[in-house]
Amino acid sequence: MTDSLGFSSRAIHAGQEPDPTTGAVVTPIYQTSTFKQDGIGGFRGGYEYSRSANPTRTALEECIAALEGGERGFAFASGLAGQDTVIRALLRPGDHVVVPSDAYGGTYRMFNKVALPWGVEHDIAAIADPEAVRAKIRPGQTKMVWVETPTNPMLGIADVTALAEIAHEAGAVLVVDNTFASSYLQQPIALGADIVTHSATKYSGGHSDVVGGLVVVAKEIGVPAFADAAERVAFMQNSMGAVAGPFDSWLVLRGLKTLAVRMDRHSDNAEKVVEFLSGHPGVSAVHYPGLESHPGHEVAARQMKRFGGMVSFQVAAGEDVAVKVCAETQLWTLGESLGGVESLIEHPARMTHASVRGTELEVPADLIRLSVGIEEVDDLIADLKQALDRLA
Ligand SMILES: *Cc1c(COP(=O)(O)O)cnc(C)c1O
């Protein structure tokens, strides 16, 4: 029944029928490891053991699949656990992946320090340029193209449709990490992606109170050799076991119900913060796909509903001042992560992206990243202003 409904109706209802025994409107937290069998193999609703399936997790998995317009959803203990499961489900030693030159540090670390020693090779490409990606394809060996858009932390934009064509032509699947945009602002499967991943820790959970990961596999996979992608991910999720627990699943499920209203407010606030930063003399560059001057603006306007809550900017006076600004805000909390209701500020080169220092993914040292929350935007701007006016 939920297939024909709009986004917010699906967010609140998909996978979440009132509990059949009590009528509880909210999906209960089925905090149990095992399920009574009515005679051997007599599973009630298919539930046997909570690594294999748990009703709270099932509700979340059905909800995220409905939100992304995919065939099947999977919930994991973290975003990276979900990504690892996708990589090991679909790739084999000897295969090759094209990865973005601007990506979440932990994603790159996984390709460079975990997948590479296991035998999966990669090349790095500037994914804002589809031809740069095409140039890195190794015919017959490239089996996956990995994309983030917008990217972390430079807010670069990749053209998902163009990259899907390039990947599929080469016999590779296109995986899109949709964490920064969220399911509400961007629907990669409709644009041609085969698999979508999320760090549910960020906007999907939305309240900085849970670590989790989500994976959605499309109904139509663009490469025949990967037509069974959903079964492979399902098999690996159970075999490797990095599943989301019932309470964590419940927290993400609750977060998703308000995703649309939160993302609209995150976007409203970010637009005003960007306007302020763009006019400040101590700021040398502002990176936000909503700016008409942003090189990916046109593509972003085509594939995103709005431009989201992530903003980064560079401080004219350099690294030391950027570091001080991060430490001198009051309302903006200095911290890693993003996508919660509260605003966060951080210095990527020394914090979230310290692990890519010295690689091709190194980020500018004078860069500050903001996760714009949903507080009163005037308070957020006043706080940035006092720090920048004094220091920058
Ligand atoms: C945080 C993040 C991840 C990793 O997710 P975890 O939940 O921390 O494991 C992956 N991709 C992006 C874009 C992220 O921001």
Short mmCIF file of N, CA, C and O in Angstrom, two decimals, residues 301-363:
data_model
loop_
_atom_site.label_atom_id
_atom_site.label_comp_id
_atom_site.label_asym_id
_atom_site.label_seq_id
_atom_site.Cartn_x
_atom_site.Cartn_y
_atom_site.Cartn_z
N ALA A 301 21.44 20.82 -8.89
CA ALA A 301 20.06 21.32 -8.97
C ALA A 301 19.17 20.31 -9.69
O ALA A 301 17.98 20.19 -9.40
N ARG A 302 19.75 19.54 -10.62
CA ARG A 302 19.00 18.54 -11.35
C ARG A 302 18.72 17.31 -10.49
O ARG A 302 17.65 16.73 -10.54
N GLN A 303 19.71 16.89 -9.69
CA GLN A 303 19.54 15.59 -9.01
C GLN A 303 19.24 15.69 -7.50
O GLN A 303 19.00 14.67 -6.87
N MET A 304 19.22 16.90 -6.96
CA MET A 304 18.87 17.05 -5.53
C MET A 304 17.65 17.96 -5.40
O MET A 304 17.50 18.92 -6.15
N LYS A 305 16.82 17.63 -4.40
CA LYS A 305 15.64 18.45 -4.14
C LYS A 305 16.06 19.81 -3.60
O LYS A 305 15.53 20.84 -3.97
N ARG A 306 17.02 19.79 -2.65
CA ARG A 306 17.63 21.01 -2.12
C ARG A 306 19.09 20.67 -1.88
O ARG A 306 19.52 19.57 -2.17
N PHE A 307 19.85 21.60 -1.29
CA PHE A 307 21.31 21.39 -1.26
C PHE A 307 21.86 20.93 0.09
O PHE A 307 23.07 20.75 0.23
N GLY A 308 20.99 20.75 1.08
CA GLY A 308 21.40 20.10 2.31
C GLY A 308 22.06 21.00 3.33
O GLY A 308 22.14 22.22 3.16
N GLY A 309 22.54 20.37 4.40
CA GLY A 309 23.02 21.10 5.57
C GLY A 309 24.53 21.11 5.75
O GLY A 309 25.02 21.61 6.75
N MET A 310 25.28 20.56 4.79
CA MET A 310 26.74 20.54 4.92
C MET A 310 27.37 21.69 4.14
O MET A 310 27.04 21.90 2.97
N VAL A 311 28.27 22.39 4.81
CA VAL A 311 28.93 23.56 4.22
C VAL A 311 30.40 23.47 4.61
O VAL A 311 30.70 23.12 5.75
N SER A 312 31.31 23.78 3.70
CA SER A 312 32.68 23.97 4.17
C SER A 312 33.23 25.26 3.62
O SER A 312 32.73 25.80 2.61
N PHE A 313 34.21 25.80 4.33
CA PHE A 313 34.78 27.09 3.90
C PHE A 313 36.25 27.16 4.29
O PHE A 313 36.72 26.43 5.16
N GLN A 314 36.97 28.01 3.60
CA GLN A 314 38.39 28.18 3.85
C GLN A 314 38.65 29.55 4.45
O GLN A 314 37.98 30.53 4.11
N VAL A 315 39.61 29.59 5.37
CA VAL A 315 39.93 30.79 6.12
C VAL A 315 41.17 31.43 5.49
O VAL A 315 42.20 30.77 5.36
N ALA A 316 41.03 32.72 5.10
CA ALA A 316 42.12 33.39 4.38
C ALA A 316 43.43 33.37 5.17
O ALA A 316 44.51 33.22 4.60
N ALA A 317 43.34 33.47 6.49
CA ALA A 317 44.55 33.59 7.31
C ALA A 317 45.26 32.24 7.53
O ALA A 317 46.31 32.20 8.16
N GLY A 318 44.69 31.14 7.04
CA GLY A 318 45.41 29.88 7.06
C GLY A 318 45.05 28.91 8.18
O GLY A 318 44.11 29.14 8.95
N GLU A 319 45.82 27.82 8.27
CA GLU A 319 45.49 26.69 9.13
C GLU A 319 45.34 27.04 10.61
O GLU A 319 44.37 26.64 11.24
N ASP A 320 46.31 27.79 11.16
CA ASP A 320 46.27 28.06 12.60
C ASP A 320 45.00 28.80 13.00
O ASP A 320 44.39 28.49 14.03
N VAL A 321 44.62 29.77 12.16
CA VAL A 321 43.40 30.52 12.46
C VAL A 321 42.17 29.63 12.28
O VAL A 321 41.24 29.68 13.09
N ALA A 322 42.17 28.78 11.27
CA ALA A 322 41.05 27.86 11.08
C ALA A 322 40.86 26.98 12.32
O ALA A 322 39.74 26.77 12.79
N VAL A 323 41.97 26.50 12.85
CA VAL A 323 41.91 25.65 14.05
C VAL A 323 41.34 26.42 15.23
O VAL A 323 40.51 25.92 15.99
N LYS A 324 41.78 27.70 15.37
CA LYS A 324 41.29 28.53 16.50
C LYS A 324 39.80 28.80 16.35
O LYS A 324 39.07 28.76 17.35
N VAL A 325 39.34 29.10 15.14
CA VAL A 325 37.91 29.38 14.94
C VAL A 325 37.08 28.18 15.42
O VAL A 325 36.07 28.34 16.11
N CYS A 326 37.55 26.98 15.07
CA CYS A 326 36.81 25.77 15.48
C CYS A 326 36.70 25.66 17.00
O CYS A 326 35.72 25.16 17.53
N ALA A 327 37.73 26.15 17.70
CA ALA A 327 37.75 26.02 19.16
C ALA A 327 37.00 27.16 19.84
O ALA A 327 36.69 27.06 21.03
N GLU A 328 36.70 28.24 19.12
CA GLU A 328 36.18 29.45 19.77
C GLU A 328 34.69 29.68 19.56
O GLU A 328 34.19 30.74 19.89
N THR A 329 33.99 28.74 18.96
CA THR A 329 32.54 28.91 18.85
C THR A 329 31.89 28.33 20.10
O THR A 329 32.45 27.43 20.74
N GLN A 330 30.73 28.88 20.45
CA GLN A 330 30.03 28.44 21.66
C GLN A 330 28.86 27.51 21.32
O GLN A 330 28.75 26.41 21.87
N LEU A 331 28.02 27.96 20.40
CA LEU A 331 26.82 27.19 20.06
C LEU A 331 27.17 26.04 19.12
O LEU A 331 26.58 24.96 19.18
N TRP A 332 28.12 26.29 18.23
CA TRP A 332 28.61 25.22 17.35
C TRP A 332 29.53 24.35 18.18
O TRP A 332 30.52 24.84 18.73
N THR A 333 29.26 23.07 18.24
CA THR A 333 30.08 22.16 19.03
C THR A 333 31.22 21.63 18.17
O THR A 333 31.00 21.20 17.03
N LEU A 334 32.43 21.68 18.74
CA LEU A 334 33.58 21.11 18.05
C LEU A 334 33.47 19.59 18.14
O LEU A 334 33.52 19.03 19.24
N GLY A 335 33.30 18.94 17.01
CA GLY A 335 33.18 17.49 17.07
C GLY A 335 33.12 16.87 15.69
O GLY A 335 32.80 17.54 14.70
N GLU A 336 33.44 15.58 15.64
CA GLU A 336 33.33 14.83 14.39
C GLU A 336 31.86 14.46 14.18
O GLU A 336 31.02 14.75 15.01
N SER A 337 31.60 13.79 13.09
CA SER A 337 30.25 13.38 12.69
C SER A 337 29.47 14.57 12.15
O SER A 337 30.00 15.70 12.04
N LEU A 338 28.22 14.33 11.79
CA LEU A 338 27.40 15.33 11.12
C LEU A 338 25.97 14.83 11.06
O LEU A 338 25.68 13.69 11.43
N GLY A 339 25.08 15.72 10.62
CA GLY A 339 23.72 15.28 10.32
C GLY A 339 22.77 15.23 11.50
O GLY A 339 21.64 14.78 11.34
N GLY A 340 23.20 15.69 12.68
CA GLY A 340 22.30 15.73 13.82
C GLY A 340 21.59 17.07 13.89
O GLY A 340 21.91 18.01 13.16
N VAL A 341 20.62 17.18 14.81
CA VAL A 341 19.88 18.42 14.96
C VAL A 341 20.77 19.55 15.47
O VAL A 341 20.49 20.73 15.24
N GLU A 342 21.87 19.20 16.17
CA GLU A 342 22.75 20.24 16.70
C GLU A 342 23.87 20.55 15.72
O GLU A 342 24.36 19.67 15.00
N SER A 343 24.28 21.82 15.68
CA SER A 343 25.32 22.23 14.74
C SER A 343 26.70 21.82 15.23
O SER A 343 27.02 21.98 16.41
N LEU A 344 27.49 21.31 14.30
CA LEU A 344 28.85 20.89 14.62
C LEU A 344 29.85 21.61 13.72
O LEU A 344 29.56 21.93 12.56
N ILE A 345 31.04 21.84 14.27
CA ILE A 345 32.12 22.47 13.51
C ILE A 345 33.36 21.58 13.67
O ILE A 345 33.54 20.96 14.72
N GLU A 346 34.16 21.48 12.62
CA GLU A 346 35.37 20.67 12.74
C GLU A 346 36.42 21.08 11.72
O GLU A 346 36.13 21.75 10.73
N HIS A 347 37.65 20.61 11.97
CA HIS A 347 38.78 20.88 11.10
C HIS A 347 39.16 19.55 10.43
O HIS A 347 39.83 18.71 11.03
N PRO A 348 38.69 19.32 9.18
CA PRO A 348 38.86 18.01 8.55
C PRO A 348 40.31 17.51 8.52
O PRO A 348 40.57 16.33 8.79
N ALA A 349 41.26 18.40 8.20
CA ALA A 349 42.65 17.94 8.03
C ALA A 349 43.20 17.30 9.30
O ALA A 349 44.03 16.39 9.24
N ARG A 350 42.75 17.78 10.47
CA ARG A 350 43.26 17.23 11.73
C ARG A 350 42.29 16.27 12.40
O ARG A 350 42.64 15.63 13.39
N MET A 351 41.05 16.21 11.88
CA MET A 351 40.04 15.39 12.57
C MET A 351 39.51 14.29 11.64
O MET A 351 40.14 13.26 11.51
N THR A 352 38.37 14.53 10.96
CA THR A 352 37.75 13.45 10.19
C THR A 352 38.62 12.91 9.07
O THR A 352 38.47 11.76 8.66
N HIS A 353 39.50 13.75 8.52
CA HIS A 353 40.29 13.33 7.36
C HIS A 353 41.77 13.19 7.68
O HIS A 353 42.61 13.18 6.78
N ALA A 354 42.09 13.07 8.98
CA ALA A 354 43.49 12.87 9.37
C ALA A 354 44.05 11.59 8.74
O ALA A 354 45.23 11.51 8.40
N SER A 355 43.16 10.59 8.55
CA SER A 355 43.64 9.29 8.03
C SER A 355 44.03 9.35 6.55
O SER A 355 44.66 8.43 6.05
N VAL A 356 43.66 10.44 5.84
CA VAL A 356 44.04 10.51 4.42
C VAL A 356 45.17 11.52 4.18
O VAL A 356 45.52 11.83 3.05
N ARG A 357 45.75 12.03 5.26
CA ARG A 357 46.88 12.95 5.12
C ARG A 357 48.00 12.25 4.34
O ARG A 357 48.28 11.07 4.55
N GLY A 358 48.59 12.99 3.39
CA GLY A 358 49.69 12.41 2.63
C GLY A 358 49.24 11.53 1.47
O GLY A 358 50.06 10.99 0.74
N THR A 359 47.91 11.36 1.28
CA THR A 359 47.42 10.61 0.13
C THR A 359 46.81 11.61 -0.86
O THR A 359 46.74 12.81 -0.59
N GLU A 360 46.34 11.08 -2.00
CA GLU A 360 45.70 11.94 -2.99
C GLU A 360 44.40 12.55 -2.47
O GLU A 360 43.83 13.43 -3.09
N LEU A 361 43.91 12.05 -1.34
CA LEU A 361 42.65 12.54 -0.80
C LEU A 361 42.85 13.61 0.27
O LEU A 361 41.89 14.06 0.90
N GLU A 362 44.10 14.04 0.47
CA GLU A 362 44.38 15.06 1.48
C GLU A 362 43.52 16.30 1.24
O GLU A 362 43.29 16.71 0.11
N VAL A 363 43.06 16.93 2.32
CA VAL A 363 42.18 18.10 2.20
C VAL A 363 42.94 19.37 2.60
O VAL A 363 43.92 19.30 3.33
#
